[in-house]
Coordinates of C-alpha atoms in Angstrom, one line a residue:
Chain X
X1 CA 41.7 106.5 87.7
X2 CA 43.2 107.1 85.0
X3 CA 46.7 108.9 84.8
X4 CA 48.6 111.9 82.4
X5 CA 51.3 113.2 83.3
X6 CA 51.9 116.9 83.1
X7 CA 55.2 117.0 81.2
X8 CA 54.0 115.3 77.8
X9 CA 51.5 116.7 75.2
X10 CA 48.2 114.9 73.8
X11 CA 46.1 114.9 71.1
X12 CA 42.0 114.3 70.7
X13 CA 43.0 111.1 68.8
X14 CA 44.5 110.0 72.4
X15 CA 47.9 109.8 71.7
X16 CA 50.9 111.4 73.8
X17 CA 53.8 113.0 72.5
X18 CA 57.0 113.3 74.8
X19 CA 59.1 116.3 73.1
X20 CA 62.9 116.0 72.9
X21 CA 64.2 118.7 71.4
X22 CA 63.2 117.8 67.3
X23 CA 62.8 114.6 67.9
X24 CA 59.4 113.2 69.7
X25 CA 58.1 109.4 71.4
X26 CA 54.6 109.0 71.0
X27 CA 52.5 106.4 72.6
X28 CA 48.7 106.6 73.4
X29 CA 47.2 107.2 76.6
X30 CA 46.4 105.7 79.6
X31 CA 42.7 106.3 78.6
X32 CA 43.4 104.7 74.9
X33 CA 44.4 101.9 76.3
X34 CA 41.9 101.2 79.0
X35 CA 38.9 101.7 76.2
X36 CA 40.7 99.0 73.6
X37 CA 41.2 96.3 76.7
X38 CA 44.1 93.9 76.0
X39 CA 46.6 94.8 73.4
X40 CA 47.5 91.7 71.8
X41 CA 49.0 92.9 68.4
X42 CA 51.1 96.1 67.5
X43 CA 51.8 97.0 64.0
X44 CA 53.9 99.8 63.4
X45 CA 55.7 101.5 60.5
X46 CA 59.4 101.1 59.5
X47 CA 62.2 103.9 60.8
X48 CA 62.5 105.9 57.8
X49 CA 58.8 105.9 56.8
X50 CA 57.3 109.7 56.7
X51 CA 53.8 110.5 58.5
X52 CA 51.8 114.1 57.9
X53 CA 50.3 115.1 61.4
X54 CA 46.9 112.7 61.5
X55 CA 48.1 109.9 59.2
X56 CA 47.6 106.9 60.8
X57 CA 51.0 105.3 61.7
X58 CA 50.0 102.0 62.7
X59 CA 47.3 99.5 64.3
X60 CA 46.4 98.4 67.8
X61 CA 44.6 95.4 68.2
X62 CA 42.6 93.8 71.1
X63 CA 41.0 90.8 71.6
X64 CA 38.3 91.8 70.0
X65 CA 39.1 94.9 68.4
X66 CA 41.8 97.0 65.4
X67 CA 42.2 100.7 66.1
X68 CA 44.1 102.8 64.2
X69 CA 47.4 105.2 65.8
X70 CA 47.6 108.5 63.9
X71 CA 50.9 110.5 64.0
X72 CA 50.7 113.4 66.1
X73 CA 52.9 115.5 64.6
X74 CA 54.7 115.7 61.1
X75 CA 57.8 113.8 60.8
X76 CA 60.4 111.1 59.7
X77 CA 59.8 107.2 62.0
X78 CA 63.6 107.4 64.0
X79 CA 62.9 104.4 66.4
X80 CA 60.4 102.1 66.7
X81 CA 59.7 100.3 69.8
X82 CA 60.6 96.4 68.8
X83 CA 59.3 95.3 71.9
X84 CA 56.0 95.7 70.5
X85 CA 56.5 92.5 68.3
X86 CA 56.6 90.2 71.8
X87 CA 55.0 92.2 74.6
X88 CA 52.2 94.2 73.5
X89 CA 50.7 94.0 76.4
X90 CA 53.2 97.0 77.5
X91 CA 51.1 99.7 75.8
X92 CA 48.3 98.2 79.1
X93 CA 51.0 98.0 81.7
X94 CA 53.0 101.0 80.7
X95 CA 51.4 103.4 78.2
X96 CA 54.0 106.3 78.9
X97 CA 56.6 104.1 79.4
X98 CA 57.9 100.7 77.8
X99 CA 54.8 100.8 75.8
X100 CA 56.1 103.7 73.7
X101 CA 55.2 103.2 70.1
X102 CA 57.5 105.2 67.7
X103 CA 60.0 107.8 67.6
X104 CA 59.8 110.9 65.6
X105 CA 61.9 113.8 63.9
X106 CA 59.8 116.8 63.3
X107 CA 59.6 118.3 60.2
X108 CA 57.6 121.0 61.4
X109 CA 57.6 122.1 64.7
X110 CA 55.5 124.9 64.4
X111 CA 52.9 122.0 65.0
X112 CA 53.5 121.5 68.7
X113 CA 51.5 124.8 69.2
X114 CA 48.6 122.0 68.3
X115 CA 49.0 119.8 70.9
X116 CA 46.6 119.7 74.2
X117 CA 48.4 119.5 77.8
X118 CA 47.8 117.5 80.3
X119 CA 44.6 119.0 81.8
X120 CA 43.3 120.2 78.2
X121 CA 42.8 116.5 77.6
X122 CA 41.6 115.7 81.0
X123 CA 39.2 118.6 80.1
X124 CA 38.4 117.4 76.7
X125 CA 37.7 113.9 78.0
X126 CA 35.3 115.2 80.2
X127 CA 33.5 116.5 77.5
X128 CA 33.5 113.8 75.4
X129 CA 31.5 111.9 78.2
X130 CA 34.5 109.5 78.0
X131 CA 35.6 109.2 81.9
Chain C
X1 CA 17.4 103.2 73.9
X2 CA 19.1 99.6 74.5
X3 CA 17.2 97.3 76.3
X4 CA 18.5 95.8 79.6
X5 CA 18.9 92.5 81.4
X6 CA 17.7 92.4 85.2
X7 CA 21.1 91.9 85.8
X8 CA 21.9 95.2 84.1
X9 CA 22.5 97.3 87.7
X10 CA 25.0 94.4 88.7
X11 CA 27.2 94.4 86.0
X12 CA 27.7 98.4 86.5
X13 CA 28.5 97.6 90.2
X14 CA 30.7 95.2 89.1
X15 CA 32.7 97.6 86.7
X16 CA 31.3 96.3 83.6
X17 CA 32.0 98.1 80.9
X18 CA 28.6 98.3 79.2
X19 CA 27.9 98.4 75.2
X20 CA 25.5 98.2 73.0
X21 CA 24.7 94.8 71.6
X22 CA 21.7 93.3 69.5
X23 CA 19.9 96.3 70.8
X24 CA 21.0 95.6 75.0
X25 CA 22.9 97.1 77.3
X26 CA 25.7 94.5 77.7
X27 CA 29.2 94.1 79.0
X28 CA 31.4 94.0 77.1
X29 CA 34.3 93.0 80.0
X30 CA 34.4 93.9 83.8
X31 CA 38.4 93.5 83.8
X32 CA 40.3 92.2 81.1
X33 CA 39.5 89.7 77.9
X34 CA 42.2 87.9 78.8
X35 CA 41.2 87.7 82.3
X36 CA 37.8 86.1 81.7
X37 CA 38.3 84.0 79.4
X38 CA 41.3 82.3 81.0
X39 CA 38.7 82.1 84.0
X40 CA 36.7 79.8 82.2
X41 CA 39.5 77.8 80.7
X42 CA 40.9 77.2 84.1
X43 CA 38.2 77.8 86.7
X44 CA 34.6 79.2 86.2
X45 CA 33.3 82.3 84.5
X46 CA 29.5 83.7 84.6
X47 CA 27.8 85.0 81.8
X48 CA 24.8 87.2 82.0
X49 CA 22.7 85.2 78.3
X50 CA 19.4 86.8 79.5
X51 CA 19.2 89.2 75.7
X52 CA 18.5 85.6 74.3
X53 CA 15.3 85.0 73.0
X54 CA 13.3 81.9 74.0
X55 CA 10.2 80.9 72.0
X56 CA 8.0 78.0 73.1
X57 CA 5.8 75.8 71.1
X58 CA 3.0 74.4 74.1
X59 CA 0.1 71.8 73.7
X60 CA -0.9 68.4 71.4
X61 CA 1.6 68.6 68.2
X62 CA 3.8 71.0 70.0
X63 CA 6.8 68.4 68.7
X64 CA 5.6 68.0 65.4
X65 CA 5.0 71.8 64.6
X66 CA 8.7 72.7 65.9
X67 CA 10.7 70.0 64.4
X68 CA 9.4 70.9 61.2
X69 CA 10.8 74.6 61.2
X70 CA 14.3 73.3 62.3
X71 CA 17.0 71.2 61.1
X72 CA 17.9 68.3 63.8
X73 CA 15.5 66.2 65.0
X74 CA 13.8 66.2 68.4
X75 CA 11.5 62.7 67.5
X76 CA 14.9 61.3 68.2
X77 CA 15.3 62.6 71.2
X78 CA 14.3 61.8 75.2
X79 CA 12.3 64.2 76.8
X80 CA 15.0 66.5 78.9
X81 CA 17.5 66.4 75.9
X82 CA 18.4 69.6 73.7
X83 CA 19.6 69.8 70.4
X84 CA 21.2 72.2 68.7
X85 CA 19.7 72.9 64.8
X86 CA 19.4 75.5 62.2
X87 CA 16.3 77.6 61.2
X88 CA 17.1 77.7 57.5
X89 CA 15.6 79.4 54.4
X90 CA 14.3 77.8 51.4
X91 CA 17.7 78.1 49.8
X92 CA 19.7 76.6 52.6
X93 CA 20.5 79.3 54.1
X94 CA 20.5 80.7 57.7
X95 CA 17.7 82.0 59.3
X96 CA 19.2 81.6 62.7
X97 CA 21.2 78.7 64.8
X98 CA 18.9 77.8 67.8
X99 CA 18.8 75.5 70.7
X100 CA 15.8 73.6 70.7
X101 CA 14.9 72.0 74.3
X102 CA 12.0 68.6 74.6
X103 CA 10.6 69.3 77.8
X104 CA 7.6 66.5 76.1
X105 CA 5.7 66.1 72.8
X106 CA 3.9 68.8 74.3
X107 CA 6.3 71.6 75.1
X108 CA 9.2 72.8 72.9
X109 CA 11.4 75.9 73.8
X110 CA 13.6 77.4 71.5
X111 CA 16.1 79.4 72.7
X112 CA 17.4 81.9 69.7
X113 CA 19.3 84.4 68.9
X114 CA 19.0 88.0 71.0
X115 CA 19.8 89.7 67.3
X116 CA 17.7 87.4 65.3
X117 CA 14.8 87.0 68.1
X118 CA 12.0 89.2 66.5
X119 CA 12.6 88.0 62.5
X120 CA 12.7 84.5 64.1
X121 CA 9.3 85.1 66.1
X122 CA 7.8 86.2 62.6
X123 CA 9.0 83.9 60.5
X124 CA 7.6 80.9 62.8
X125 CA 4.6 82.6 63.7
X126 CA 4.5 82.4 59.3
X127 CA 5.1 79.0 59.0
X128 CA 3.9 76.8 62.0
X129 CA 1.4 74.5 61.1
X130 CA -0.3 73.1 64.1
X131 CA 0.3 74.9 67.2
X132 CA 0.9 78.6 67.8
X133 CA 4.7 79.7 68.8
X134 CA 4.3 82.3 72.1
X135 CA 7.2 84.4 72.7
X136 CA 8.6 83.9 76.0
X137 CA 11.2 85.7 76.1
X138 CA 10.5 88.9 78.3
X139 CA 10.0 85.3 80.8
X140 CA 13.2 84.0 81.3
X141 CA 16.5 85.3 82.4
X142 CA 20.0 83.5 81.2
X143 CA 23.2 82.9 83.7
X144 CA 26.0 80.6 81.5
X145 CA 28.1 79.1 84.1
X146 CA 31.4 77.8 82.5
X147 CA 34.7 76.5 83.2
X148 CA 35.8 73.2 85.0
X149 CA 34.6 74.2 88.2
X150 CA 31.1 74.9 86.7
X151 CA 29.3 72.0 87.3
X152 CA 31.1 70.9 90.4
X153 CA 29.6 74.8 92.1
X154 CA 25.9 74.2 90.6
X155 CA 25.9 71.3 92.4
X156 CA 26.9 72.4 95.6
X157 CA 24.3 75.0 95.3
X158 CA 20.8 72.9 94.4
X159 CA 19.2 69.9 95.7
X160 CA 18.4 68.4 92.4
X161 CA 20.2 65.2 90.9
X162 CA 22.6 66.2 88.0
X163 CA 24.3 63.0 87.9
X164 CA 22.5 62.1 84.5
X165 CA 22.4 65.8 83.1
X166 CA 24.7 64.6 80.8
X167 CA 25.5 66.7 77.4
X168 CA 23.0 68.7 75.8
X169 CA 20.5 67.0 78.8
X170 CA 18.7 69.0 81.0
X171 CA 16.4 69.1 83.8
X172 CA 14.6 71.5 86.4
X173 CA 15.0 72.3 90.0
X174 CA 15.7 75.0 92.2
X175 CA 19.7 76.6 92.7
X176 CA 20.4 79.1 95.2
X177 CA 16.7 78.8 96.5
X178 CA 15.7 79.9 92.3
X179 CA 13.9 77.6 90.2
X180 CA 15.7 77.1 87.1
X181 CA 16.0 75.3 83.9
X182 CA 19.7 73.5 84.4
X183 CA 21.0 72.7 81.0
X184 CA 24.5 71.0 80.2
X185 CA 25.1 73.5 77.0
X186 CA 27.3 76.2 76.6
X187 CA 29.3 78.6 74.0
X188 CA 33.0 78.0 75.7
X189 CA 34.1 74.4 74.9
X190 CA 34.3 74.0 79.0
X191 CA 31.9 72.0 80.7
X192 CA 29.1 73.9 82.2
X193 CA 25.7 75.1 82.7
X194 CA 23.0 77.4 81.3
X195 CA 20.4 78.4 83.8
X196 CA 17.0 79.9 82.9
X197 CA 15.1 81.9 85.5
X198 CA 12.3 83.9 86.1
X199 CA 13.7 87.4 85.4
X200 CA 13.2 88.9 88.9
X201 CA 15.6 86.0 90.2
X202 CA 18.1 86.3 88.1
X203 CA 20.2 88.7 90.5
X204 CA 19.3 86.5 93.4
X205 CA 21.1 83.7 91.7
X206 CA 23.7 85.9 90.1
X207 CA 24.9 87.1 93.1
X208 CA 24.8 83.8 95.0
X209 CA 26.6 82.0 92.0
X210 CA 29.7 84.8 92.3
X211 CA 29.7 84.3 96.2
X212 CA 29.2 80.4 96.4
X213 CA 31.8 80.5 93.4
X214 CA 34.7 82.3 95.2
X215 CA 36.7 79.5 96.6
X216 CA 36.5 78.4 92.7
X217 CA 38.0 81.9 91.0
X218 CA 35.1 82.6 89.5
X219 CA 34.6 85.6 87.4
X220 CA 32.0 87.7 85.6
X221 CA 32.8 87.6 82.1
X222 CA 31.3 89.7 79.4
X223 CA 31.1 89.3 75.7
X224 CA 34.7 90.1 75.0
X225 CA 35.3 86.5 76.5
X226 CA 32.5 84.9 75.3
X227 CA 33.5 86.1 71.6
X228 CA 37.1 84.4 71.9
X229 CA 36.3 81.5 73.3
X230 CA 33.8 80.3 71.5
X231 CA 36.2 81.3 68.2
X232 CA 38.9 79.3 70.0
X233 CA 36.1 76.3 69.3
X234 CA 34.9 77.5 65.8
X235 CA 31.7 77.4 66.9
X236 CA 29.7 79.7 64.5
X237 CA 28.4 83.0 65.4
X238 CA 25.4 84.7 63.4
X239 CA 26.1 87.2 61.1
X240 CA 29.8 86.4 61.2
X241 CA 30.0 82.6 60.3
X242 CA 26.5 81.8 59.0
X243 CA 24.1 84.2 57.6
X244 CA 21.3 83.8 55.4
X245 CA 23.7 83.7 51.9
X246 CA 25.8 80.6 53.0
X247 CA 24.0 77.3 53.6
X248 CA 24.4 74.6 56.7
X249 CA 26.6 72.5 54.1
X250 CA 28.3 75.1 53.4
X251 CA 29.2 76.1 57.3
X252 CA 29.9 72.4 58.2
X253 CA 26.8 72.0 60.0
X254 CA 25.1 69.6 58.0
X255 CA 25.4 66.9 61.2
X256 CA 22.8 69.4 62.5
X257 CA 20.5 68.9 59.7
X258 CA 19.1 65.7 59.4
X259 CA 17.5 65.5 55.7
X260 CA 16.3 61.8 56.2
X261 CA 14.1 63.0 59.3
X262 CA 10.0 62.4 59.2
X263 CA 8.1 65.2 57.6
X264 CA 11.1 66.6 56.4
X265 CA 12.6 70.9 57.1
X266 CA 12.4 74.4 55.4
X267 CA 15.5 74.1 53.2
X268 CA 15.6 70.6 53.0
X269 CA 15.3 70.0 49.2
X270 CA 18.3 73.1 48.7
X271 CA 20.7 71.0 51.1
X272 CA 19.9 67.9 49.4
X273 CA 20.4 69.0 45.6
X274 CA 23.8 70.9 47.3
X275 CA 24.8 67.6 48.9
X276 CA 24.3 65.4 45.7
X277 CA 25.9 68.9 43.3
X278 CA 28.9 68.9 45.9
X279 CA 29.6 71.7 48.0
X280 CA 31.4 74.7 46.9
X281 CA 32.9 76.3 49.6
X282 CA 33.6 75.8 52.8
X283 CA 34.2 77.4 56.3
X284 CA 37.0 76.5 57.7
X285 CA 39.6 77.4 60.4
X286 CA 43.2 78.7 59.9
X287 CA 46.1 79.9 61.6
X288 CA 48.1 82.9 60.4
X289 CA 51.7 81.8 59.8
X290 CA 53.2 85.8 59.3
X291 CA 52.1 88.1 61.5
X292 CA 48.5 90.4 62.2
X293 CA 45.0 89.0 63.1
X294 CA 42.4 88.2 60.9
X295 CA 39.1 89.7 61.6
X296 CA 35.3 89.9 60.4
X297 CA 35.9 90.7 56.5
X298 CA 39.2 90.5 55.4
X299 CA 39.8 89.4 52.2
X300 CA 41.5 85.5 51.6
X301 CA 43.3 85.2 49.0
X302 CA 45.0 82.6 46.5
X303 CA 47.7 83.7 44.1
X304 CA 46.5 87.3 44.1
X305 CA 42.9 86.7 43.5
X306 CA 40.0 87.3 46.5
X307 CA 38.7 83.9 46.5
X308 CA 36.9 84.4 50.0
X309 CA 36.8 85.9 53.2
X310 CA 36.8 86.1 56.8
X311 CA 34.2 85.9 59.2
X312 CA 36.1 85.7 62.7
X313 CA 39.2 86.1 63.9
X314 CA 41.1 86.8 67.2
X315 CA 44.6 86.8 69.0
X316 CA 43.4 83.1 70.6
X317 CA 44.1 83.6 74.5
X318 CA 44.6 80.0 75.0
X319 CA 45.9 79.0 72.1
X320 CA 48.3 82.2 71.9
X321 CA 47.9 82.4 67.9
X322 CA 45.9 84.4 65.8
X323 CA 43.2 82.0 64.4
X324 CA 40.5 82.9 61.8
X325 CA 37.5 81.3 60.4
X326 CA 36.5 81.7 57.0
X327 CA 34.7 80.6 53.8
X328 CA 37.2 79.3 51.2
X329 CA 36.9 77.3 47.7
X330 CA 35.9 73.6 48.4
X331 CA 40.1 72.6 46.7
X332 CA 41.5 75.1 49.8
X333 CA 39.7 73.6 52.4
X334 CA 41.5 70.6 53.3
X335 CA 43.7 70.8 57.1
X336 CA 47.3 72.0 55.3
X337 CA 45.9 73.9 52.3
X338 CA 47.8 77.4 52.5
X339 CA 46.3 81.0 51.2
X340 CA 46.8 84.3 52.5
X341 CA 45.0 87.1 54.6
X342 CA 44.7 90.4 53.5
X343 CA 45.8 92.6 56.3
X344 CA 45.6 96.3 55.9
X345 CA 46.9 95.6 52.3
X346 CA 49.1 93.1 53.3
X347 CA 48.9 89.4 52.1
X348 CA 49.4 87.6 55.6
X349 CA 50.2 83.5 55.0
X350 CA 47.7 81.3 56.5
X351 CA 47.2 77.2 57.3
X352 CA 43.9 75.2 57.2
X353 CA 44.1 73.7 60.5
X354 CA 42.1 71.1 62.4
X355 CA 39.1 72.8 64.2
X356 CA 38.6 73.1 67.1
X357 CA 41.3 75.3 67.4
X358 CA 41.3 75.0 71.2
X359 CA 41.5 71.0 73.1
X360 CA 40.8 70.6 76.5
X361 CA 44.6 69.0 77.5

């Protein structure tokens, strides 16, 4: 089964968002990366570049497959995970761990109030007929 | 509502995640991608091919009417051989790729594509002259056993002599207690075999294939798999790498097409005047040399300018690179010649290379 933990925040775009003060780590979820299968590529954006809240950040790509990341919250790229360049396979293994994708700073954090917890995805997951 | 294989209800035991292709209910992968598809590299995978369409061509100028609608030529061939061959339009162009089995002069079966089956159906039904084609497809279930272990598990697992089912040969007889076709052909670039059945067997043998197979490592592998490894080979897929806009020259299948061959083909006279005109463009196979995948539609290009495009490309498992196929200008198609890939805006540098991408070591 798949897993969320209860201290991050999610988004309908399946993405996670672990909030640090004004700064945030955002990967996508357990049940993101079970529907794309093997992650073989990563691309992702440069620290400095500047998202709006749904811009697509970046591409994950399966075998067979390119799906889009989109920033969950306003903000300015801090850290991006290199890692991604030689072990994609961590967004599988570890999707709320060492397959973190970027790092934020918020510009607006009046945004968070957006965000779903855990069981608000689990809920809206259920309603999506997705698990 | 997509259609389903009698082997639907065991692949959703099996975990398989199920999607919609050609109009069936297919999986897609029970595990992983890269699970499967190293199963067949290094052991033996399964493949539920039942959504392929089989039409048969039965009775006194059976031969005659069939090799007239396809490319290769089964008058050269011995009775248990296959060929592969294109069904092409008047321009040269793809109709469909097929698999044409000579049971006898008699009895032809073409096994087609699952996406193409109904067009294909019509458009013989069209143009046979002599006998009728039937459509036998709602007859026969499809199990693709692949990998190095393959051939080495069918034969532990049916009384009939394999030993000169060589190639593209084939022959009938009964495995796991189910009379099947047992054909040396596959979509992998592994050694294998594809077994027709009567549809209410097909779980029968499926499920005696997965337990006989055990000791071997084999897996059930869905499309996913099926999809990289047979880009790993270059081996064209319809509606990706041929279609009905570029011809059999154009593809590099014109070995299929045998334009000297007695009473001639549909397309024939295009391919020749293309052969003697020189071809255009090409499909070739090419590594990326920065970094991204190519996929279905990406734009190649040389010094700025779109001078072709995609039509696969994966992350190869085996080959750990990201490989492409793709129709280029006839001067970029020689192994070396360099363009690039555009990649989500990107121009991504890329290599003709020698195809297949993927050599059995």
């Amino acid at each position: 089964m798949a897993n969320y933990p209860s201290d991050l925040k999610y988004t309908k775009d399946h993405e996670w968002v672990r909030v640090n003060g004004n700064t945030a780590v955002v990967g996508i979820t357990d049940h993101a990366q079970m529907q794309l299968g093997d992650v073989v590529y990563v691309e992702l954006p440069k620290v400095g570049d500047t998202f709006e809240a749904s811009d697509p950040f970046g591409s994950i790509e399966s075998v067979k497959a390119v799906s889009e990341a989109f920033a969950p919250l306003s903000g300015k790229v801090t850290k991006v995970n290199e890692e991604m360049d030689s072990s994609p396979e961590l967004v599988n293994e570890e999707p709320y761990g060492d397959g973190w994708l970027i790092e934020l700073e918020l510009s607006n954090s009046k945004e968070l109030d957006g965000l779903l917890s855990a069981s608000q995805y689990e809920e809206y997951l259920k309603e999506e007929g997705s698990e | 509502m997509a259609r389903r294989t009698p082997l639907n209800e065991a692949h959703r035991r099996l975990g398989g995640r199920m999607v919609d292709f050609a109009g069936w209910d297919m999986p897609v992968q029970y595990t992983s991608v890269i699970g499967e598809h190293e199963a067949v590299r290094t052991a033996v995978g399964l493949f539920d091919v039942s959504h392929m369409g089989e039409i048969e061509f039965s009775g006194p100028g059976a031969l005659e009417t069939a090799n007239k609608l396809i490319t290769n030529d089964l008058s050269k061939c011995a009775d248990g051989q296959a060929v592969y061959a294109g069904l092409l339009n008047e321009q040269g162009g793809f109709v469909d790729d097929v698999v044409a089995y000579r049971f006898s002069p008699e009895r032809i079966l073409v096994v087609v594509n699952a996406s193409n089956k109904d067009k294909d159906f019509a458009w013989m039904q069209a143009r046979a002259e002599g006998v009728k084609p039937v459509d036998r497809s709602d007859d026969y279930a499809q199990i693709a056993v692949q990998g190095p272990k393959a051939v080495a598990l069918v034969k532990r697992m049916t009384p009939a002599d394999l030993s000169n089912v060589g190639t593209y040969r084939f022959t009938e007889g009964p495995v796991a207690g189910v009379q099947c076709i047992i054909s040396r052909t596959g979509y992998t670039g592994e050694d294998g075999f594809e077994l027709y059945c009567a549809p209410g067997d097909a779980e029968k043998l499926w499920e005696a294939l997965l337990k006989e197979g055990q000791q071997d490592g084999v897996k059930p592998c869905g499309l996913g798999a099926r999809d990289s490894l047979r880009t790993e080979m270059k081996y064209a897929l319809y509606g990706n790498d041929i279609d009905d806009t570029h011809t059999a020259l154009e593809a590099g299948l014109g070995w299929i097409c045998k334009l000297d061959k007695a009473g001639g083909f549909i397309g024939r006279e295009a391919l020749a005047k293309q052969k003697a005109e020189g071809v255009k463009r090409k499909l070739v196979g090419f590594e990326l040399t920065g970094a991204g995948i190519p996929r279905h539609g990406y734009p190649i290009l040389k010094d700025g300018q779109r001078v072709g495009e995609v039509t696969s490309g994966t992350m190869g498992p085996s080959l750990k690179k990201s490989i492409g196929i793709g129709y280029v200008p006839a001067e970029l198609a020689a192994e070396g010649s360099t363009f690039e890939v555009e990649i989500r805006g990107r121009a991504v540098p890329a290599v003709v290379v020698k195809t297949p991408f993927w050599k059995k070591s």
